[in-house]
XYZ file of C-alpha atoms in Angstrom:
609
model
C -6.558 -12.848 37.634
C -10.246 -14.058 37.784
C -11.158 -10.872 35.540
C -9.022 -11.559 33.028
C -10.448 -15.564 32.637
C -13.837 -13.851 32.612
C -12.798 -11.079 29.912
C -10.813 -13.447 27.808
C -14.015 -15.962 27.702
C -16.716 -13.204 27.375
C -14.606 -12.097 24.176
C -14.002 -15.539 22.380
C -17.374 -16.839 23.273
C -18.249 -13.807 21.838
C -16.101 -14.305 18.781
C -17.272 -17.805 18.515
C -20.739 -17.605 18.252
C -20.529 -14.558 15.318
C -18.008 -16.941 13.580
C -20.154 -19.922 13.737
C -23.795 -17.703 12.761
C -21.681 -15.898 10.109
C -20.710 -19.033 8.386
C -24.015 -20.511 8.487
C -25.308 -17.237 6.997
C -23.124 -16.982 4.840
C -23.816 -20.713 3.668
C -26.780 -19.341 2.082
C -25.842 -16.633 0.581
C -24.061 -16.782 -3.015
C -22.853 -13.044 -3.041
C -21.000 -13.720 -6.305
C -24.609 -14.991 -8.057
C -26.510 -12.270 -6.195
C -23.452 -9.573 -7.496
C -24.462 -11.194 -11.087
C -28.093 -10.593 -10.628
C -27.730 -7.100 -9.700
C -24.433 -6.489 -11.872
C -21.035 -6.766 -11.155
C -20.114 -3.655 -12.380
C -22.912 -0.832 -12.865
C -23.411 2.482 -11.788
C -23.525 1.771 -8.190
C -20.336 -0.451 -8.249
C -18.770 2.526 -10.499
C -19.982 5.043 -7.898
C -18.747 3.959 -5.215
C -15.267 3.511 -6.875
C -15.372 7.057 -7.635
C -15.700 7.530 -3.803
C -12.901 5.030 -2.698
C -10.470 6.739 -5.042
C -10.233 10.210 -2.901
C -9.149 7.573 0.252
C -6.586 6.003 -1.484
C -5.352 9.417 -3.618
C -4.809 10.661 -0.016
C -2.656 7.182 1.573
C -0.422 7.498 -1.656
C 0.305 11.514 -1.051
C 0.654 11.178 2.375
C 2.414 8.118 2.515
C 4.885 8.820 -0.155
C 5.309 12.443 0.914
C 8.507 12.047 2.768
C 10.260 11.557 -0.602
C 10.014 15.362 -0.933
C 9.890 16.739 2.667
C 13.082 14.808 3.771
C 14.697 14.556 0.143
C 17.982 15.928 -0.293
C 19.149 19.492 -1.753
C 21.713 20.940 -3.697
C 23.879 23.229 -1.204
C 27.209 24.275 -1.247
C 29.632 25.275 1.529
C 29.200 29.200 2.996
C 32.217 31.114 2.500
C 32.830 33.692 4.532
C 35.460 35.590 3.160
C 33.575 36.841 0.136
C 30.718 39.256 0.290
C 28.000 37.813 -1.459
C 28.179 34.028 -0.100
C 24.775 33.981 0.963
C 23.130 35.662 -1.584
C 23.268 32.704 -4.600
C 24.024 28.958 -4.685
C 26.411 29.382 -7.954
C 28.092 32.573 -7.997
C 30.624 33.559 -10.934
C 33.046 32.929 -8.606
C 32.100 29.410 -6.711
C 34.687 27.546 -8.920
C 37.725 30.030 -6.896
C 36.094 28.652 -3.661
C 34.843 25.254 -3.789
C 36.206 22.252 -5.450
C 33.418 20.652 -8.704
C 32.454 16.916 -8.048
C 30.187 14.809 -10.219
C 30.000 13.241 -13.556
C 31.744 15.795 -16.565
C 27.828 16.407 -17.924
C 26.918 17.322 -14.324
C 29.257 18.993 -12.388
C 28.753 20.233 -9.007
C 30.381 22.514 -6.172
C 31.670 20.321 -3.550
C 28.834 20.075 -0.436
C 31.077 19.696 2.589
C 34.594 20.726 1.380
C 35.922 24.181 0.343
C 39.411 25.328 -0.237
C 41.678 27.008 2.471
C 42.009 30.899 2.593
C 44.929 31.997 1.532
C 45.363 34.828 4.077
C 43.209 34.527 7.018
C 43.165 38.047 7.764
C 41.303 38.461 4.351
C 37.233 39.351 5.404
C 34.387 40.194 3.756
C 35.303 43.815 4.215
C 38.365 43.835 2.059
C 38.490 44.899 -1.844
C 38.401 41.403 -3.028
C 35.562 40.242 -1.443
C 33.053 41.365 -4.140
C 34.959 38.807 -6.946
C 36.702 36.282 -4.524
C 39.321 35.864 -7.389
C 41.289 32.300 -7.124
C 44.384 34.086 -4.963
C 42.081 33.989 -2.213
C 42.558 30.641 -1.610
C 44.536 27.495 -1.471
C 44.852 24.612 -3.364
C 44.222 22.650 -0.065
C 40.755 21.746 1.142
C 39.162 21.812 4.361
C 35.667 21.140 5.370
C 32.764 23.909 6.446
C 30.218 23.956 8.670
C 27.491 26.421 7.255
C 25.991 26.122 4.210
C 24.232 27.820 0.977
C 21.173 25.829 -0.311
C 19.589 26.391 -3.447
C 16.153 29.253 -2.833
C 14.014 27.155 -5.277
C 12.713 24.799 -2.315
C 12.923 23.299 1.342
C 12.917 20.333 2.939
C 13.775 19.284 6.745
C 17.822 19.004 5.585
C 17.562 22.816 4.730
C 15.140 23.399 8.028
C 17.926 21.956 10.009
C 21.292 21.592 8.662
C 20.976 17.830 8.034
C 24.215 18.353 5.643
C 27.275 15.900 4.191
C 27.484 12.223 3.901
C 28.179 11.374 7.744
C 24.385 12.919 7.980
C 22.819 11.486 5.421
C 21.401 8.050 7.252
C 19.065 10.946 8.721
C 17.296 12.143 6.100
C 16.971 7.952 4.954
C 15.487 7.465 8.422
C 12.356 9.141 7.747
C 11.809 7.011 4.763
C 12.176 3.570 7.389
C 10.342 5.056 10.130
C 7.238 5.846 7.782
C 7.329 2.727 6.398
C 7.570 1.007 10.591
C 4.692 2.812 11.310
C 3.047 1.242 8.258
C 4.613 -2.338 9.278
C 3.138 -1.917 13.264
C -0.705 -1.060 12.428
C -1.384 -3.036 9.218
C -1.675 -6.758 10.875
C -3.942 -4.600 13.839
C -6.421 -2.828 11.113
C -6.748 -6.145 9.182
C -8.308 -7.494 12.364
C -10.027 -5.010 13.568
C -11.568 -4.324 10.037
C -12.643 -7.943 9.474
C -14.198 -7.317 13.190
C -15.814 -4.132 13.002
C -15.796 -3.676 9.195
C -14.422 -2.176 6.234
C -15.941 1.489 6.475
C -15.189 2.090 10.460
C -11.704 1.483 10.125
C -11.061 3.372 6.967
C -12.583 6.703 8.419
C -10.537 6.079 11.826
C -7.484 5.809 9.920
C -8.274 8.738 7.736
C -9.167 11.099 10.512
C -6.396 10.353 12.484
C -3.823 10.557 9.522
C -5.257 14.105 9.121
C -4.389 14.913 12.409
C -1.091 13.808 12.412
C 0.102 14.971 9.251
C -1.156 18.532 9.986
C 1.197 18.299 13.302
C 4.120 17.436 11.427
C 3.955 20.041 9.424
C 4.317 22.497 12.421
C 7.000 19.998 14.328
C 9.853 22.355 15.229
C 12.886 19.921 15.445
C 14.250 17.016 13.199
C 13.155 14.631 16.417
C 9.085 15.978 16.640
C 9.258 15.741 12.967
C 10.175 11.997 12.958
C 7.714 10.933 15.849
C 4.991 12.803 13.880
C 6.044 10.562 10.680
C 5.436 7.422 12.538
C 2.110 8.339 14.289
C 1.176 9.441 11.254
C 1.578 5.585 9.468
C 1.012 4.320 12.081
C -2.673 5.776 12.327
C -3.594 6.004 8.669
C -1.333 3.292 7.487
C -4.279 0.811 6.725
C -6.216 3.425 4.298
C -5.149 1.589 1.401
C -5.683 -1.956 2.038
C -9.026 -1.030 3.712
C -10.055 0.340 0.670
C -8.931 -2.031 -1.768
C -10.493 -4.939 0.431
C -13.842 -2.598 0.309
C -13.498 -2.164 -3.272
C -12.787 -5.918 -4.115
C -15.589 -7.085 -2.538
C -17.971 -4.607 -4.255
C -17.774 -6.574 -7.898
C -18.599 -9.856 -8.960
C -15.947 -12.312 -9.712
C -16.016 -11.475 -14.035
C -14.909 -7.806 -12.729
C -12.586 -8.956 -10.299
C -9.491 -8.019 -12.115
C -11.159 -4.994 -13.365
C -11.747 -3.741 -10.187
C -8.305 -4.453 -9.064
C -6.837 -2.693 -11.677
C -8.567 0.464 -11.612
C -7.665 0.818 -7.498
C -4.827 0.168 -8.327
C -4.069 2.653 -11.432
C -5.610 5.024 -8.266
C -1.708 4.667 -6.593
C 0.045 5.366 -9.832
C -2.385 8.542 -9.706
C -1.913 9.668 -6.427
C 2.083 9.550 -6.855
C 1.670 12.158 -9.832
C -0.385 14.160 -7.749
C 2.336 13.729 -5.474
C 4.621 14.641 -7.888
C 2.638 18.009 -9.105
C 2.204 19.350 -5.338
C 5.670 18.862 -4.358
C 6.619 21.089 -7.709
C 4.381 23.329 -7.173
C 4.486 23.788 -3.187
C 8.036 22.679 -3.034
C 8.460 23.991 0.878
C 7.687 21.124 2.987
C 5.549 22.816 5.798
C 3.238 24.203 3.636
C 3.206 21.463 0.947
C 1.643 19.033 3.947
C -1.121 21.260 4.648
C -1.852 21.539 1.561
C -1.774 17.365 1.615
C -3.618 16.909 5.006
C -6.197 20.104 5.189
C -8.426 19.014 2.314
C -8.153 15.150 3.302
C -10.787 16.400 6.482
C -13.340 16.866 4.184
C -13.461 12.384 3.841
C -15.139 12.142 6.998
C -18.177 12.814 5.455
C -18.341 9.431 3.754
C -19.282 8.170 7.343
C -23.047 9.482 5.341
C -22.202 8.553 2.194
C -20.354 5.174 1.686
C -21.525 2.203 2.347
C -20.288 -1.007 4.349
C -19.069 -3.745 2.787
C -22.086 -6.349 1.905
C -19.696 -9.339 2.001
C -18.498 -8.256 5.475
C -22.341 -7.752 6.188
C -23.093 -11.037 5.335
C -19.895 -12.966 6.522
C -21.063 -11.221 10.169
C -24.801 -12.478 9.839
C -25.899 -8.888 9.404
C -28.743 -9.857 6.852
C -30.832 -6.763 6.915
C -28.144 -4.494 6.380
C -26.264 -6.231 3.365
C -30.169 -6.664 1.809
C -30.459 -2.942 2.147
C -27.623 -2.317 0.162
C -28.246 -4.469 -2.427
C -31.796 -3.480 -3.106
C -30.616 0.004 -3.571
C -27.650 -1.193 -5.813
C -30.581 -2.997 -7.514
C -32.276 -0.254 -8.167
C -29.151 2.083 -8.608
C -28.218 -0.626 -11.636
C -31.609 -0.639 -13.038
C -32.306 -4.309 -11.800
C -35.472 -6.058 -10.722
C -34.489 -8.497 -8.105
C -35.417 -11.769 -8.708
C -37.690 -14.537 -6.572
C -34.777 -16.592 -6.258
C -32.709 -13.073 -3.927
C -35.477 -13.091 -2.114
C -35.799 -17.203 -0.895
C -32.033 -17.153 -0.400
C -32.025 -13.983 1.529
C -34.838 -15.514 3.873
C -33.073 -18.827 4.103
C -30.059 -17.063 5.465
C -32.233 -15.256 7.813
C -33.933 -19.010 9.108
C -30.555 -20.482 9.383
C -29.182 -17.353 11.641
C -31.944 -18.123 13.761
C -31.567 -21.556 14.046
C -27.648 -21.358 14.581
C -28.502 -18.961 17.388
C -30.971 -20.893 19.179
C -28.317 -23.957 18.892
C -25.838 -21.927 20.259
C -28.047 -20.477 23.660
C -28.729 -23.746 24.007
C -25.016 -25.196 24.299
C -24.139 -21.669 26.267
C -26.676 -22.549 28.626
C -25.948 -26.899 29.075
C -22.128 -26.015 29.500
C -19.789 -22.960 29.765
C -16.663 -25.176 30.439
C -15.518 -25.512 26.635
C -14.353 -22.509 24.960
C -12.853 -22.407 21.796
C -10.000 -20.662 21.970
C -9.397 -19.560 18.260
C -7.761 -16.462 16.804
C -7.284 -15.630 13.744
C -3.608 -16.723 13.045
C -3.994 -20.162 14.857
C -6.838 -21.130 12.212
C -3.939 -20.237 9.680
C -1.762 -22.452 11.143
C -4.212 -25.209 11.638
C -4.016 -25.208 7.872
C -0.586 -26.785 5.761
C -2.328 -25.181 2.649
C -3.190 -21.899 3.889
C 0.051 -21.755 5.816
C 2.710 -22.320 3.010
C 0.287 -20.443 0.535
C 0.585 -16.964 3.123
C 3.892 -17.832 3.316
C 4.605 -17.036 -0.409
C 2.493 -14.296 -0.435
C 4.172 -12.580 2.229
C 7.803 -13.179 0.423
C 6.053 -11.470 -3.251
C 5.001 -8.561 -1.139
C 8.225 -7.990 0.445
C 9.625 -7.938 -2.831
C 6.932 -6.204 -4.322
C 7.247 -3.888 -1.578
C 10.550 -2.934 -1.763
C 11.335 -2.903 -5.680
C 8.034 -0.847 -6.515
C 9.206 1.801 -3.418
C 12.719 1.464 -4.208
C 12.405 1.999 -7.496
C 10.371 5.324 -6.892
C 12.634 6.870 -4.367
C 15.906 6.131 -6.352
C 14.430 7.694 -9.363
C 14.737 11.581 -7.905
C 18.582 10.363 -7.716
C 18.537 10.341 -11.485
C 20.470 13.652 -13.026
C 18.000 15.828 -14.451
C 14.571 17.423 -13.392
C 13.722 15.136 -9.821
C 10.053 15.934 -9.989
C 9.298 14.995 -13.683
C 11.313 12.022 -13.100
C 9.345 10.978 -10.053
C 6.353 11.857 -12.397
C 7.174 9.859 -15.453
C 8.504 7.131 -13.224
C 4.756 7.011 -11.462
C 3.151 7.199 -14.918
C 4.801 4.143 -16.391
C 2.192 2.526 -13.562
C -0.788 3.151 -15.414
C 0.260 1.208 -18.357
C 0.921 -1.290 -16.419
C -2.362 -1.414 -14.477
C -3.636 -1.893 -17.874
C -1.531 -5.054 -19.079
C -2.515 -6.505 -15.835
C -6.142 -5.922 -16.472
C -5.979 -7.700 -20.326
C -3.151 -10.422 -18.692
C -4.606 -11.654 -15.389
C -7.142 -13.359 -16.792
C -6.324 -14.556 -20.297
C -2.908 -15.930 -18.655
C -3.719 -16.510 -15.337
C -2.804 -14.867 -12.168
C 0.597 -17.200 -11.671
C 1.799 -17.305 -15.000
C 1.324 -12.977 -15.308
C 2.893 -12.796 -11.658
C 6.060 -14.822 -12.747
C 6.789 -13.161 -15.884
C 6.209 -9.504 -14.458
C 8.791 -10.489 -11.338
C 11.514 -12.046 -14.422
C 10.862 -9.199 -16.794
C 11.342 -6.536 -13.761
C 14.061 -8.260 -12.374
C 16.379 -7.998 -15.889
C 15.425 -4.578 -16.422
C 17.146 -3.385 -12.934
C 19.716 -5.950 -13.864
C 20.595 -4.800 -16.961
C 21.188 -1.150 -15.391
C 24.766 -2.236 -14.689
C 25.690 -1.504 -18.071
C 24.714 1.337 -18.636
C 25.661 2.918 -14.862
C 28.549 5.112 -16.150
C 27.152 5.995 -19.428
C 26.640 9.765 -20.017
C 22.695 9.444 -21.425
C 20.761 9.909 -18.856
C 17.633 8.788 -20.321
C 18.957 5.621 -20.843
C 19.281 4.931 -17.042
C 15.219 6.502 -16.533
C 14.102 3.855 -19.350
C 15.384 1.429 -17.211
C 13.998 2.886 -14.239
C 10.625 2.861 -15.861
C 10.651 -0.483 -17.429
C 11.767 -1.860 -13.964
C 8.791 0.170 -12.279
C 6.214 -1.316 -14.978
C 7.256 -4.894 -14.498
C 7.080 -5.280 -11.338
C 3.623 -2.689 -11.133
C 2.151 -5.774 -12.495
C 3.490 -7.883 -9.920
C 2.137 -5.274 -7.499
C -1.316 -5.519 -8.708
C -1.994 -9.146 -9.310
C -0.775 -10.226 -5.836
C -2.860 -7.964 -4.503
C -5.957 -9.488 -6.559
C -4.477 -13.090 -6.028
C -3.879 -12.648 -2.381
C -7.625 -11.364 -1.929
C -8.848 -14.565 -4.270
C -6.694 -17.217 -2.088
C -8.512 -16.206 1.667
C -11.743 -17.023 3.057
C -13.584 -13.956 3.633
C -13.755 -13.978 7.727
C -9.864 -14.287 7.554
C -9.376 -12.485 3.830
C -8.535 -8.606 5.198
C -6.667 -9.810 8.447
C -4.222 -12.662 6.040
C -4.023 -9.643 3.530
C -3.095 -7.399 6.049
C -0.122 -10.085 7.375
C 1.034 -9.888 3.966
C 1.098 -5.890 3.610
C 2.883 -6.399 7.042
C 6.080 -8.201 5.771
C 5.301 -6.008 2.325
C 6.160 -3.067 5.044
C 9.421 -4.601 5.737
C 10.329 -4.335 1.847
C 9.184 -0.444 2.519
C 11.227 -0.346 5.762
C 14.302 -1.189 4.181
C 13.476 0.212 0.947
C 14.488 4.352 1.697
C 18.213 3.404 2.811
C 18.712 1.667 -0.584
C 20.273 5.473 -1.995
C 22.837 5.040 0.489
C 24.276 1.827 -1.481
C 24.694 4.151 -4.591
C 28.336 5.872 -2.548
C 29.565 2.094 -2.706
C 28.862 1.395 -6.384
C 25.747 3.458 -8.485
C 23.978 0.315 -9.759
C 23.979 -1.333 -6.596
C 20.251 -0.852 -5.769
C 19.284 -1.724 -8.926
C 21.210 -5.061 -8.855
C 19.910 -5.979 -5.290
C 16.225 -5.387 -6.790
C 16.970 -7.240 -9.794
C 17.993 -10.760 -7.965
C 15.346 -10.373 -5.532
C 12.415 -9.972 -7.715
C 14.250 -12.734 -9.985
C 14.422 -15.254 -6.960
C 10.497 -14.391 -6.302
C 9.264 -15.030 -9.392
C 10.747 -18.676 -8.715
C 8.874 -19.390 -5.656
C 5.535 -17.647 -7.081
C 5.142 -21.028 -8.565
C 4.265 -22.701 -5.621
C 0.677 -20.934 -5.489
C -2.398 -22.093 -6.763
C -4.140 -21.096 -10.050
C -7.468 -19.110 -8.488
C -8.471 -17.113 -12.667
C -12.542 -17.953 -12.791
C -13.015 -18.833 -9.082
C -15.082 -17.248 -6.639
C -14.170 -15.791 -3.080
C -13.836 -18.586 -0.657
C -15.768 -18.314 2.428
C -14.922 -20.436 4.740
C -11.641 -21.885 5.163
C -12.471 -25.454 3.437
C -13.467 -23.511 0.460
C -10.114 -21.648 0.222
C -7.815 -24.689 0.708
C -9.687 -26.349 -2.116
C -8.252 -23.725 -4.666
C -6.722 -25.395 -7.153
C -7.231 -29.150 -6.136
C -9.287 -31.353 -8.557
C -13.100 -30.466 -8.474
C -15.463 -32.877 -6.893
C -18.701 -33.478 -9.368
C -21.913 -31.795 -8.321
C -25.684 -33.071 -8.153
C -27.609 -30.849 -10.162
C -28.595 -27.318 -8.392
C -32.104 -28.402 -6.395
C -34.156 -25.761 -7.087
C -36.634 -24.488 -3.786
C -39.929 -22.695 -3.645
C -40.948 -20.517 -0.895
C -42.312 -23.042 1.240
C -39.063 -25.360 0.961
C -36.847 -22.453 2.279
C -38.276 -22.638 5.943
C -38.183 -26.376 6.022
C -35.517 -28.934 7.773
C -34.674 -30.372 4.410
C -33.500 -27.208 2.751
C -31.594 -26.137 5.986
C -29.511 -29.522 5.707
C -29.385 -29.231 2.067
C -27.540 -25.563 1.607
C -25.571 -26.800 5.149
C -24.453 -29.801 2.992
C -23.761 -27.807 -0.110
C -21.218 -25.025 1.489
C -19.456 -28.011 2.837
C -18.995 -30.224 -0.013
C -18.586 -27.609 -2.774
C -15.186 -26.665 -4.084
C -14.437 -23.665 -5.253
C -14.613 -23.705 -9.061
């Protein structure tokens, strides 16, 4: 249709021309040298990471939520010939009633089976009801279909009867369909952030997460309830990566890995939080409002947080980034220096110029339109394209061992909400050997050995599957979940290090988008446990081995800056070219045709060092 031609080249001339004026801005602009100037990590910088933390607490709770709200229960067949069935999950008497299953340290009443009446004409009106002695019954079983859950909590299988192993697949759904609604939006928000920006998207998500968690929690079948759980990733699903992307490009490149470690020690957070709530509220309904009701209280950082400079600058928005950096100047205690101020107005010339070039090619033809999208400028690129390759394989793994590793751990005998707990904790050491490892061994070389070190830990679980110590199965849980935390956080760093900033949140968000398929498959992994009990740990054990293999295809990127264009990112890790000597500029240089060529030249030539 002739509107859709005319939409279609409206938008990418539109695209086009920002593209082209951001990269000549951002040609000018060093925001790394301007980030040292001002300080790569002072008040403002820790301010403002203060406020991104509440955004990402909330993702983690409300993300990881359904571990509690569709986790399984203890129950125990209803029997209907003695009295006081319903009145306690282990009555003197349960042993008379219902076969014991489990381990000899942790035996359990049977959850679907219970053993024949002896005389059906034997009700809860009769003189043996009170005691249910063992004559009662036969040695035969036979299965029930009412049940007696334990009082101390509630999830959706107690809500709605979602009992016995042929059910089970149910309650593991609402672990996969979280983690598609995650898989759908993230690859969307990446583009739409590096569009419209970092702060607009992460308040969208985050109000409509709140509205969507709050209707779950008042969803009156299994079926509402699982629509609910999708909308509600599928909405709010790009909080995190929004954040961290906002957050990353806050610091200069000596904090980098600071920065990226203390986000990231955020998640670990958040999952304790998780972990406290879902103790303390531990019926489902009410422990979601208790989630989502305070979470509406965020919106107000549409006043209070500020945009991303980086994406300000990368989109030729010059006043607004210089804004915020004079008042992170003057937040940090700096004077801004001559040399801000002549690159800031050299930007400014060059935007100018780039536009009038550009009105003036609009306005001599309209027949050539680039027709560029993001992912065809990836594939334009060998480099780029093998490079996002890898990084979407490490964050499927990463993915799926650090969730999988989470949501087996409640399966562990003893208390499953201190396990979950001490199982989240474990991340903040970790977070912290990633921030003293990343850059005194490099980002490959710490990647690699978390991945090998994670992967023998779950493999080594094998052995000690049938043994009767628990805690020897949770230490292996927790050294799994601390090896491959590391993983977690450096490919999240060394994914955000190996993009050029117009491309760096949309790339990052492809790779969160296969990380979701790790996610996806991650909550049916319990369900390999009735086959053999150290199967899931085995499957994440040769999976994050096998990763840690092809990690070594990526570039070294420890003491480089962002990339900003796409040139500057495929030279990452290639020999560097030798450089002229800096040319320093006064204030009448910066408006002349010499200088203009001369930065042009410079953002070309330069590799990233």
């Amino acid at each position: 249709m002739e509107f859709d031609s005319v939409s279609c080249y409206s938008i990418y001339s539109v695209q086009s021309r920002e593209r082209k004026m951001a990269e000549t801005s951002a040609s000018a602009v060093d925001l790394d040298e301007i980030l040292e100037e001002v300080g790569q990590f002072g008040k403002y910088q820790i301010t403002s990471y203060l406020l991104i933390s509440l955004p990402i607490f909330f993702t983690v709770i409300s993300g990881t939520s359904y571990v509690f709200t569709a986790g399984d229960l203890d129950y125990r067949c209803h029997i209907p010939e003695c009295l006081d069935s319903g009145n306690q999950y282990m009555p003197p008497w349960i042993a008379n009633a219902v076969p014991f299953e489990g381990k000899a340290s942790h035996r359990i009443p049977s959850r679907c089976l219970r053993y024949e009446p002896a005389n059906e004409n034997i009700t809860s009106h009769s003189p043996h009801s009170v005691s249910c002695p063992a004559e009662m019954f036969l040695n035969t079983t036979i299965r029930c279909n009412k049940w007696v859950y334990q009082r101390d909590e509630s999830t959706i299988a107690s809500e709605w009867d979602i009992t016995c192993d042929e059910n089970q697949w149910k309650l593991t759904l609402v672990g996969t369909v979280n983690s598609i609604g995650y898989f759908v939006t993230t690859p969307i928000a990446g583009y739409t952030s590096d569009r419209f920006g970092r702060k607009a998207v992460l308040l969208g998500a985050i109000s409509l997460a709140c509205f969507s968690g709050l209707a779950r929690s008042f969803a009156n079948n299994y079926e509402v309830f699982l629509l609910w759980e999708f909308l509600d990733m599928a909405l709010g699903g790009s909080i995190y990566e929004t954040a961290f992307v906002l957050g990353m490009e806050l610091v200069g490149p000596e904090k980098r890995v600071l920065g990226g470690a203390i986000i990231s020690a955020y998640n670990g957070l958040g999952e304790v939080f998780l972990g406290l709530i879902a103790w303390a509220v531990p019926y489902w309904r009410w422990m979601l409002r208790v989630i989502y009701g305070p979470a509406i209280f965020l919106l107000l950082y549409f006043w209070i947080l500020p945009e991303s400079v980086r994406w300000l600058i990368a989109h030729g928005r010059m006043n607004e980034a210089d804004s915020i950096i004079q008042k992170a100047a003057r937040v940090n205690g700096v004077v801004l220096s001559d040399k801000y101020l002549n690159m800031m107005r050299a930007a400014s010339s060059l935007e100018q110029q780039a536009a009038l070039k550009d009105d003036k090619a609009d306005a001599e033809s309209t027949d050539s339109v680039p027709l560029k999208d993001v992912l065809i400028e990836v594939f334009q690129s060998r480099v780029l394209l093998l490079r996002l390759f890898v990084c979407c394989c490490c964050s499927c793994v990463n993915m799926f061992v650090f969730y999988g590793l989470s949501l087996n751990s409640v399966t562990v005998a003893g208390n499953k909400y201190l396990n979950f707990i001490l199982v989240s904790l474990i991340e903040l050491p970790g977070y912290l050997a990633t921030y003293l490892g990343m850059d005194r061994f490099g980002r490959k070389m710490t990647l690699c050995a978390s991945l090998t070190f994670s992967g023998a830990c779950c493999t080594a679980y094998i052995f000690v599957a049938n043994v009767e110590a628990d805690w020897m199965r949770l230490v292996l849980f927790m050294a799994g979940k601390f090896g491959i935390t590391i993983s977690f956080t450096v490919m999240y760093v060394y994914a955000t290090e190996m993009f050029p900033t117009q491309l760096r949140h949309s790339l990052l968000g492809t790779c969160s988008m296969f990380g979701g398929l790790g996610i996806t498959v991650a909550p049916q992994t319990p369900l390999l446990s009735r086959y053999m009990e150290a199967l899931p740990l085995l499957l994440f054990g040769g999976m994050s081995l096998a990763t840690a293999v092809l990690a070594l295809l990526l570039p070294e990127t420890v003491g480089t800056k962002l990339p900003d264009t796409v040139e500057e990112a495929e030279n990452i890790g290639r020999k560097p070219v030798p450089l002229t000597p800096p040319r320093r500029f006064s204030q009448r240089d910066v408006f002349s045709q010499d200088c203009v060529q001369s930065l042009t030249l410079k953002s070309a030539s330069s590799p990233d060092v």
